Amino acid sequence: MREHGCPEEDLFSFLSSKRREDLGYHKILSSMCTPPHPIAARAHALFLETNLGDPGLFPGTVALEELLVERLGTLMHHPEAGGYATSGGTESNIQALRIAKKLKPVSSPNIVVPASGHFSFQKACDILGLEMRVAPLDANFRVDAEAAGDLVDKNTVALVGIVGTTEYGMIDPIAALSDIALDRDVFLHIDAAFGGLVVPFLDHPVPFDFELPGVASISVDPHKMGMGTIPAGCLLVRDPSCFASLNVETPYLTVKRECTLTGTRPGASVAAAVAVLEYLGMDGMRAVVAGCMENTRRLIEGMETIGCQRAVSPDVNVATFSCDRAPPGWRVSRTRAGHMRIVCMPHVTRDVIEAFLKEMGEIYA
Ligand SMILES: *Cc1c(COP(=O)(O)O)cnc(C)c1O
């Protein structure tokens, strides 16, 4: 620490200089985050000091968290779903597996996760002492449901399906996984951190949520396609009572017990998440998603004209290509298998895509 504090103006010129070192979103094609919707930013500012970790002090903010769970539960065809606002997909996945493990006490528990699983499952398995069994993918990067079923045994506490895979934007065959889950009596967790706020707004959504009877829990992230502020995730469960298995006693708070993973929790990003959903409504979200999907199609068509073939036709707004070079200044990412990966988030507008394609055309000419 400094012995004497720094004058405000000097401090903010220092902070601004650091902020200028950050990249602007206009050339970021690699992120599943996007600048918050202006409505989210305004709501966030209003709730800056709220702490959902001590809910008795902030009943209004708690009501907004309940509204978020109700809205997302209803979107996932289960208005009675239980849930709470997490810090994102990682925490939601950890907590879902924690519940699954508590519900089935076995001596050497394992989970079955698609090979396309997000790296948060590795963290979860490490923390929870779970063996991670990796199920292979088919030629379209979706999990092979039958092979996943073959990995399930009496020590399997959870089976995972992914809706909007991080790398290729695919939707696993959730209906088939749901059948396996019912048949083998195993907890099915759906990681819809990305796709949960895309698929319900597509023209022809495939069933992936509580509509399928085997689905026990779902992760969905407002800080991705929900255009909220960071951090905002949500864990939803079919049976609200299963959170009881996670409860610990909290002697000095306004509530007597709680089941979340973190302690102090922001209310601001929860208010922001709800605000965007309320402001846009179903038709507003459909318009955002339709635009992102249209841009994804245009990007794929433009890239193939240049000679960069798609790795797969994606189910959501993530496009991947066999292509080794990108124009300078643009941020694209690479999948584990080496494909170029571009996420067509709301900030990746048609103009951005055309500018990128023009520069791609120049370096491939
Ligand atoms: C982004 C993502 C996660 C991790 O979410 P965080 O918010 O970064 O913790 C998990 N699963 C999937 C499918 C994701 O796309």
Short mmCIF file of C-alpha atoms and ligand atoms in Angstrom, two decimals:
data_model
loop_
_atom_site.label_atom_id
_atom_site.label_comp_id
_atom_site.label_asym_id
_atom_site.label_seq_id
_atom_site.Cartn_x
_atom_site.Cartn_y
_atom_site.Cartn_z
CA MET A 1 0.00 0.00 0.00
CA ARG A 2 1.00 3.62 -0.51
CA GLU A 3 1.70 5.48 2.73
CA HIS A 4 -0.39 8.44 1.46
CA GLY A 5 -3.34 8.02 -0.89
CA CYS A 6 -3.15 8.92 -4.56
CA PRO A 7 -5.12 11.99 -5.78
CA GLU A 8 -8.31 11.00 -7.59
CA GLU A 9 -7.37 12.60 -10.92
CA ASP A 10 -3.97 10.89 -11.01
CA LEU A 11 -5.53 7.63 -10.01
CA PHE A 12 -8.12 7.78 -12.77
CA SER A 13 -5.63 8.71 -15.41
CA PHE A 14 -3.66 5.63 -14.33
CA LEU A 15 -6.80 3.45 -14.44
CA SER A 16 -7.78 4.85 -17.84
CA SER A 17 -4.34 4.10 -19.24
CA LYS A 18 -4.71 0.48 -18.09
CA ARG A 19 -8.21 0.30 -19.52
CA ARG A 20 -6.87 1.46 -22.88
CA GLU A 21 -4.57 -1.57 -22.92
CA ASP A 22 -7.69 -3.77 -23.05
CA LEU A 23 -9.05 -4.70 -26.45
CA GLY A 24 -12.32 -3.23 -27.68
CA TYR A 25 -14.97 -5.78 -28.55
CA HIS A 26 -15.21 -4.65 -32.19
CA LYS A 27 -12.48 -7.04 -33.38
CA ILE A 28 -13.05 -9.81 -30.81
CA LEU A 29 -14.54 -12.81 -32.61
CA SER A 30 -13.41 -15.36 -30.03
CA SER A 31 -15.52 -14.57 -26.98
CA MET A 32 -18.81 -15.88 -25.67
CA CYS A 33 -19.21 -12.62 -23.79
CA THR A 34 -20.37 -9.36 -25.32
CA PRO A 35 -20.69 -5.77 -24.11
CA PRO A 36 -23.65 -5.56 -21.74
CA HIS A 37 -26.93 -4.33 -23.16
CA PRO A 38 -27.35 -0.65 -22.10
CA ILE A 39 -30.34 -1.74 -20.00
CA ALA A 40 -28.07 -4.18 -18.14
CA ALA A 41 -25.49 -1.49 -17.44
CA ARG A 42 -28.16 0.85 -16.07
CA ALA A 43 -29.71 -1.80 -13.83
CA HIS A 44 -26.27 -2.93 -12.62
CA ALA A 45 -25.40 0.59 -11.46
CA LEU A 46 -28.61 0.76 -9.41
CA PHE A 47 -27.72 -2.38 -7.41
CA LEU A 48 -23.96 -1.94 -6.98
CA GLU A 49 -23.86 -2.44 -3.21
CA THR A 50 -26.34 -5.29 -2.92
CA ASN A 51 -25.20 -8.64 -1.49
CA LEU A 52 -27.28 -11.73 -2.14
CA GLY A 53 -25.07 -13.59 0.33
CA ASP A 54 -27.06 -12.00 3.16
CA PRO A 55 -30.54 -12.05 1.66
CA GLY A 56 -32.48 -10.78 4.69
CA LEU A 57 -30.88 -7.37 4.17
CA PHE A 58 -31.83 -7.09 0.50
CA PRO A 59 -35.35 -8.49 0.07
CA GLY A 60 -35.94 -6.50 -3.12
CA THR A 61 -32.83 -7.91 -4.78
CA VAL A 62 -33.77 -11.41 -3.58
CA ALA A 63 -37.15 -10.98 -5.30
CA LEU A 64 -35.30 -10.18 -8.52
CA GLU A 65 -33.21 -13.34 -8.17
CA GLU A 66 -36.45 -15.29 -7.72
CA LEU A 67 -37.87 -13.57 -10.78
CA LEU A 68 -34.78 -14.55 -12.78
CA VAL A 69 -35.20 -18.20 -11.75
CA GLU A 70 -38.91 -18.06 -12.57
CA ARG A 71 -38.35 -16.50 -15.99
CA LEU A 72 -35.58 -18.93 -16.94
CA GLY A 73 -37.45 -21.91 -15.45
CA THR A 74 -40.52 -21.00 -17.52
CA LEU A 75 -38.36 -20.58 -20.62
CA MET A 76 -37.05 -24.11 -19.88
CA HIS A 77 -40.65 -25.44 -19.64
CA HIS A 78 -40.73 -25.74 -15.85
CA PRO A 79 -42.11 -22.66 -14.04
CA GLU A 80 -41.71 -24.48 -10.71
CA ALA A 81 -37.98 -25.07 -11.19
CA GLY A 82 -35.68 -24.38 -8.27
CA GLY A 83 -32.51 -22.42 -8.80
CA TYR A 84 -30.23 -19.57 -7.91
CA ALA A 85 -27.97 -17.07 -9.62
CA THR A 86 -24.39 -18.31 -9.87
CA SER A 87 -21.21 -16.63 -11.03
CA GLY A 88 -21.43 -18.48 -14.37
CA GLY A 89 -21.35 -21.84 -16.06
CA THR A 90 -18.41 -23.10 -14.05
CA GLU A 91 -20.13 -22.64 -10.69
CA SER A 92 -23.43 -23.99 -12.05
CA ASN A 93 -21.70 -27.13 -13.32
CA ILE A 94 -19.82 -27.68 -10.06
CA GLN A 95 -22.98 -27.24 -8.01
CA ALA A 96 -25.08 -29.53 -10.23
CA LEU A 97 -22.51 -32.30 -9.86
CA ARG A 98 -22.29 -31.65 -6.14
CA ILE A 99 -26.04 -32.24 -5.87
CA ALA A 100 -25.82 -35.38 -8.03
CA LYS A 101 -23.04 -36.75 -5.84
CA LYS A 102 -24.99 -36.09 -2.63
CA LEU A 103 -28.09 -37.76 -4.07
CA LYS A 104 -26.22 -41.00 -4.82
CA PRO A 105 -23.63 -41.85 -2.17
CA VAL A 106 -21.33 -44.48 -3.71
CA SER A 107 -17.74 -45.27 -2.78
CA SER A 108 -16.07 -44.39 -6.09
CA PRO A 109 -18.39 -42.01 -7.96
CA ASN A 110 -17.96 -41.20 -11.65
CA ILE A 111 -19.63 -38.92 -14.19
CA VAL A 112 -20.01 -39.35 -17.95
CA VAL A 113 -19.18 -36.18 -19.92
CA PRO A 114 -19.04 -35.66 -23.69
CA ALA A 115 -15.55 -35.16 -25.14
CA SER A 116 -16.77 -31.67 -26.09
CA GLY A 117 -17.29 -30.82 -22.39
CA HIS A 118 -16.18 -27.45 -21.09
CA PHE A 119 -13.01 -27.53 -18.96
CA SER A 120 -15.10 -26.61 -15.91
CA PHE A 121 -15.98 -30.32 -15.64
CA GLN A 122 -12.32 -31.09 -15.00
CA LYS A 123 -12.34 -28.58 -12.14
CA ALA A 124 -15.57 -30.04 -10.80
CA CYS A 125 -14.23 -33.60 -10.87
CA ASP A 126 -11.04 -32.54 -9.13
CA ILE A 127 -12.88 -30.66 -6.37
CA LEU A 128 -15.56 -33.31 -5.88
CA GLY A 129 -13.35 -36.38 -6.23
CA LEU A 130 -15.22 -37.72 -9.26
CA GLU A 131 -13.82 -39.93 -11.98
CA MET A 132 -14.47 -38.27 -15.35
CA ARG A 133 -15.49 -40.70 -18.07
CA VAL A 134 -15.29 -39.09 -21.49
CA ALA A 135 -17.90 -40.08 -24.06
CA PRO A 136 -16.84 -39.91 -27.74
CA LEU A 137 -18.43 -37.62 -30.34
CA ASP A 138 -19.95 -38.47 -33.70
CA ALA A 139 -18.75 -37.00 -37.02
CA ASN A 140 -20.74 -33.82 -36.29
CA PHE A 141 -19.14 -33.21 -32.89
CA ARG A 142 -22.27 -34.28 -30.99
CA VAL A 143 -21.94 -36.87 -28.25
CA ASP A 144 -22.58 -40.49 -29.26
CA ALA A 145 -25.49 -41.17 -26.89
CA GLU A 146 -25.16 -44.93 -27.09
CA ALA A 147 -21.46 -44.79 -26.25
CA ALA A 148 -22.26 -42.43 -23.36
CA GLY A 149 -24.85 -44.92 -22.11
CA ASP A 150 -22.27 -47.71 -22.27
CA LEU A 151 -20.00 -45.75 -19.90
CA VAL A 152 -22.75 -45.48 -17.26
CA ASP A 153 -22.44 -48.00 -14.44
CA LYS A 154 -23.67 -48.39 -10.86
CA ASN A 155 -21.18 -45.77 -9.65
CA THR A 156 -22.27 -43.12 -12.18
CA VAL A 157 -23.75 -40.18 -10.27
CA ALA A 158 -24.35 -37.94 -13.30
CA LEU A 159 -24.55 -37.92 -17.07
CA VAL A 160 -23.90 -34.61 -18.85
CA GLY A 161 -25.32 -33.29 -22.12
CA ILE A 162 -24.32 -30.01 -23.76
CA VAL A 163 -26.55 -27.50 -25.51
CA GLY A 164 -24.32 -25.21 -27.51
CA THR A 165 -20.84 -26.73 -27.18
CA THR A 166 -18.19 -24.13 -26.45
CA GLU A 167 -15.97 -25.16 -29.35
CA TYR A 168 -18.31 -26.16 -32.20
CA GLY A 169 -21.74 -24.81 -31.20
CA MET A 170 -23.45 -28.20 -31.31
CA ILE A 171 -26.46 -29.52 -29.43
CA ASP A 172 -26.05 -33.03 -28.05
CA PRO A 173 -28.91 -35.53 -28.61
CA ILE A 174 -30.55 -34.60 -25.31
CA ALA A 175 -33.75 -36.62 -25.92
CA ALA A 176 -31.65 -39.81 -26.23
CA LEU A 177 -29.64 -38.89 -23.11
CA SER A 178 -32.92 -38.26 -21.27
CA ASP A 179 -34.11 -41.77 -22.15
CA ILE A 180 -30.83 -43.24 -20.88
CA ALA A 181 -31.08 -41.19 -17.68
CA LEU A 182 -34.61 -42.47 -16.98
CA ASP A 183 -33.77 -46.01 -17.93
CA ARG A 184 -30.60 -46.18 -15.81
CA ASP A 185 -31.86 -43.89 -13.05
CA VAL A 186 -28.99 -41.41 -13.35
CA PHE A 187 -28.98 -37.63 -12.78
CA LEU A 188 -28.86 -35.81 -16.16
CA HIS A 189 -27.27 -32.36 -16.08
CA ILE A 190 -27.59 -30.14 -19.15
CA ASP A 191 -24.83 -27.62 -19.68
CA ALA A 192 -26.69 -24.93 -21.61
CA ALA A 193 -24.40 -22.15 -20.38
CA PHE A 194 -24.24 -20.82 -23.93
CA GLY A 195 -27.19 -22.39 -25.77
CA GLY A 196 -29.76 -21.89 -23.01
CA LEU A 197 -30.36 -18.35 -24.19
CA VAL A 198 -30.11 -19.21 -27.89
CA VAL A 199 -32.04 -22.41 -28.58
CA PRO A 200 -35.41 -21.32 -27.10
CA PHE A 201 -35.39 -18.38 -29.55
CA LEU A 202 -34.56 -20.33 -32.72
CA ASP A 203 -37.23 -20.80 -35.40
CA HIS A 204 -37.33 -24.55 -34.78
CA PRO A 205 -35.97 -25.24 -31.29
CA VAL A 206 -35.15 -28.86 -30.51
CA PRO A 207 -36.32 -30.11 -27.09
CA PHE A 208 -33.43 -29.95 -24.64
CA ASP A 209 -34.83 -28.77 -21.30
CA PHE A 210 -37.22 -29.86 -18.52
CA GLU A 211 -39.72 -30.75 -21.23
CA LEU A 212 -37.68 -33.96 -21.46
CA PRO A 213 -38.50 -35.99 -18.33
CA GLY A 214 -34.94 -37.23 -17.69
CA VAL A 215 -33.42 -33.74 -17.38
CA ALA A 216 -32.62 -33.00 -13.72
CA SER A 217 -30.68 -29.71 -13.90
CA ILE A 218 -29.64 -27.01 -16.37
CA SER A 219 -26.86 -24.39 -16.44
CA VAL A 220 -27.66 -21.18 -18.33
CA ASP A 221 -25.55 -18.00 -18.42
CA PRO A 222 -27.10 -14.53 -18.73
CA HIS A 223 -23.58 -13.09 -19.09
CA LYS A 224 -23.21 -14.76 -22.49
CA MET A 225 -26.15 -14.53 -24.91
CA GLY A 226 -28.26 -12.88 -22.19
CA MET A 227 -26.21 -9.69 -22.72
CA GLY A 228 -26.00 -9.19 -18.96
CA THR A 229 -23.11 -7.96 -16.87
CA ILE A 230 -20.39 -10.28 -15.58
CA PRO A 231 -20.81 -12.39 -13.42
CA ALA A 232 -24.23 -13.86 -14.12
CA GLY A 233 -25.03 -17.54 -14.41
CA CYS A 234 -28.02 -19.55 -13.28
CA LEU A 235 -28.41 -23.13 -12.09
CA LEU A 236 -31.92 -24.56 -12.46
CA VAL A 237 -33.11 -27.86 -10.99
CA ARG A 238 -36.29 -29.83 -11.65
CA ASP A 239 -36.79 -30.65 -7.98
CA PRO A 240 -36.21 -27.56 -5.79
CA SER A 241 -35.85 -29.75 -2.69
CA CYS A 242 -32.55 -31.20 -3.97
CA PHE A 243 -30.78 -27.99 -2.92
CA ALA A 244 -31.39 -29.05 0.68
CA SER A 245 -28.58 -31.60 0.28
CA LEU A 246 -26.12 -28.70 -0.08
CA ASN A 247 -27.28 -26.64 2.90
CA VAL A 248 -24.80 -25.53 5.51
CA GLU A 249 -25.73 -23.63 8.68
CA THR A 250 -24.96 -19.91 8.66
CA PRO A 251 -25.09 -18.77 12.29
CA TYR A 252 -24.42 -15.04 11.92
CA LEU A 253 -26.42 -14.19 8.77
CA THR A 254 -30.04 -13.16 8.26
CA VAL A 255 -30.78 -16.67 6.99
CA LYS A 256 -30.06 -19.81 8.95
CA ARG A 257 -28.69 -21.91 6.11
CA GLU A 258 -27.64 -21.62 2.54
CA CYS A 259 -26.74 -23.85 -0.39
CA THR A 260 -24.71 -21.65 -2.74
CA LEU A 261 -21.01 -22.10 -3.44
CA THR A 262 -19.78 -18.55 -2.97
CA GLY A 263 -20.56 -16.46 0.10
CA THR A 264 -20.92 -12.78 -0.71
CA ARG A 265 -22.73 -12.66 -4.04
CA PRO A 266 -23.41 -9.69 -6.33
CA GLY A 267 -27.01 -8.55 -6.71
CA ALA A 268 -26.07 -6.04 -9.41
CA SER A 269 -25.43 -8.57 -12.19
CA VAL A 270 -28.60 -10.45 -11.19
CA ALA A 271 -30.69 -7.28 -11.51
CA ALA A 272 -28.99 -6.62 -14.85
CA ALA A 273 -29.77 -10.14 -16.11
CA VAL A 274 -33.45 -9.84 -15.21
CA ALA A 275 -33.65 -6.34 -16.65
CA VAL A 276 -32.51 -7.47 -20.12
CA LEU A 277 -35.01 -10.36 -20.21
CA GLU A 278 -37.85 -8.07 -19.11
CA TYR A 279 -36.88 -5.31 -21.50
CA LEU A 280 -36.50 -7.49 -24.59
CA GLY A 281 -39.15 -10.12 -23.95
CA MET A 282 -39.49 -13.19 -26.16
CA ASP A 283 -39.78 -11.23 -29.41
CA GLY A 284 -36.75 -9.06 -28.59
CA MET A 285 -34.62 -12.12 -27.81
CA ARG A 286 -35.85 -13.87 -30.97
CA ALA A 287 -34.72 -10.87 -33.00
CA VAL A 288 -31.26 -10.85 -31.38
CA VAL A 289 -30.81 -14.59 -31.91
CA ALA A 290 -32.15 -14.45 -35.49
CA GLY A 291 -29.56 -11.75 -36.26
CA CYS A 292 -26.71 -13.79 -34.76
CA MET A 293 -27.77 -16.92 -36.66
CA GLU A 294 -28.09 -15.00 -39.92
CA ASN A 295 -24.60 -13.55 -39.40
CA THR A 296 -23.26 -17.04 -38.68
CA ARG A 297 -24.69 -18.29 -41.99
CA ARG A 298 -23.25 -15.31 -43.87
CA LEU A 299 -19.83 -15.83 -42.26
CA ILE A 300 -19.78 -19.51 -43.21
CA GLU A 301 -20.86 -18.78 -46.78
CA GLY A 302 -18.25 -16.00 -47.11
CA MET A 303 -15.45 -18.12 -45.64
CA GLU A 304 -16.22 -21.04 -47.96
CA THR A 305 -16.13 -18.67 -50.96
CA ILE A 306 -12.59 -17.76 -49.88
CA GLY A 307 -11.69 -21.44 -49.60
CA CYS A 308 -11.97 -21.95 -45.82
CA GLN A 309 -14.35 -24.86 -45.37
CA ARG A 310 -16.61 -25.15 -42.33
CA ALA A 311 -15.68 -27.87 -39.83
CA VAL A 312 -19.39 -28.57 -39.28
CA SER A 313 -22.76 -26.83 -39.74
CA PRO A 314 -23.37 -25.48 -36.24
CA ASP A 315 -26.64 -25.62 -34.29
CA VAL A 316 -25.99 -22.24 -32.61
CA ASN A 317 -23.96 -19.13 -33.45
CA VAL A 318 -20.44 -20.60 -33.28
CA ALA A 319 -18.64 -21.14 -36.60
CA THR A 320 -15.50 -23.25 -37.11
CA PHE A 321 -13.24 -23.56 -40.12
CA SER A 322 -10.27 -25.40 -41.59
CA CYS A 323 -8.19 -22.30 -41.96
CA ASP A 324 -4.75 -21.50 -40.61
CA ARG A 325 -4.43 -17.71 -40.95
CA ALA A 326 -6.48 -14.73 -39.74
CA PRO A 327 -5.92 -11.09 -40.69
CA PRO A 328 -3.85 -9.03 -38.22
CA GLY A 329 -5.70 -7.30 -35.39
CA TRP A 330 -8.61 -9.72 -35.27
CA ARG A 331 -9.03 -12.10 -32.35
CA VAL A 332 -10.20 -15.54 -33.37
CA SER A 333 -9.64 -18.68 -31.34
CA ARG A 334 -8.68 -22.28 -32.02
CA THR A 335 -10.44 -25.45 -30.98
CA ARG A 336 -8.52 -28.32 -29.40
CA ALA A 337 -8.55 -29.98 -32.83
CA GLY A 338 -7.04 -26.84 -34.43
CA HIS A 339 -10.07 -25.37 -36.23
CA MET A 340 -10.46 -21.60 -36.37
CA ARG A 341 -13.40 -20.68 -34.15
CA ILE A 342 -15.59 -17.57 -34.35
CA VAL A 343 -18.51 -16.81 -32.03
CA CYS A 344 -21.11 -14.59 -33.70
CA MET A 345 -22.14 -12.69 -30.57
CA PRO A 346 -24.43 -9.63 -30.80
CA HIS A 347 -21.43 -7.28 -31.11
CA VAL A 348 -20.29 -9.24 -34.19
CA THR A 349 -22.66 -7.41 -36.51
CA ARG A 350 -23.11 -7.87 -40.24
CA ASP A 351 -20.73 -4.95 -40.84
CA VAL A 352 -18.08 -6.59 -38.65
CA ILE A 353 -18.46 -9.86 -40.56
CA GLU A 354 -18.17 -8.12 -43.93
CA ALA A 355 -15.04 -6.24 -42.77
CA PHE A 356 -13.49 -9.50 -41.53
CA LEU A 357 -14.35 -11.36 -44.75
CA LYS A 358 -12.86 -8.57 -46.86
CA GLU A 359 -9.55 -8.80 -44.98
CA MET A 360 -9.64 -12.59 -45.10
CA GLY A 361 -10.16 -12.40 -48.86
CA GLU A 362 -7.11 -10.14 -49.17
CA ILE A 363 -4.77 -12.49 -47.28
CA TYR A 364 -6.06 -15.54 -49.17
CA ALA A 365 -6.05 -13.84 -52.59
C1 LIG B 1 -18.93 -20.65 -21.10
C2 LIG B 1 -19.27 -22.06 -20.79
C3 LIG B 1 -19.04 -22.59 -19.52
C4 LIG B 1 -18.31 -21.82 -18.44
O1 LIG B 1 -19.01 -20.70 -18.04
P1 LIG B 1 -18.29 -19.54 -17.22
O2 LIG B 1 -19.37 -18.52 -17.15
O3 LIG B 1 -17.11 -19.11 -18.05
O4 LIG B 1 -17.91 -20.08 -15.90
C5 LIG B 1 -19.45 -23.88 -19.27
N1 LIG B 1 -20.03 -24.60 -20.24
C6 LIG B 1 -20.29 -24.14 -21.49
C7 LIG B 1 -20.96 -25.00 -22.50
C8 LIG B 1 -19.89 -22.84 -21.80
O5 LIG B 1 -20.10 -22.37 -23.04
#
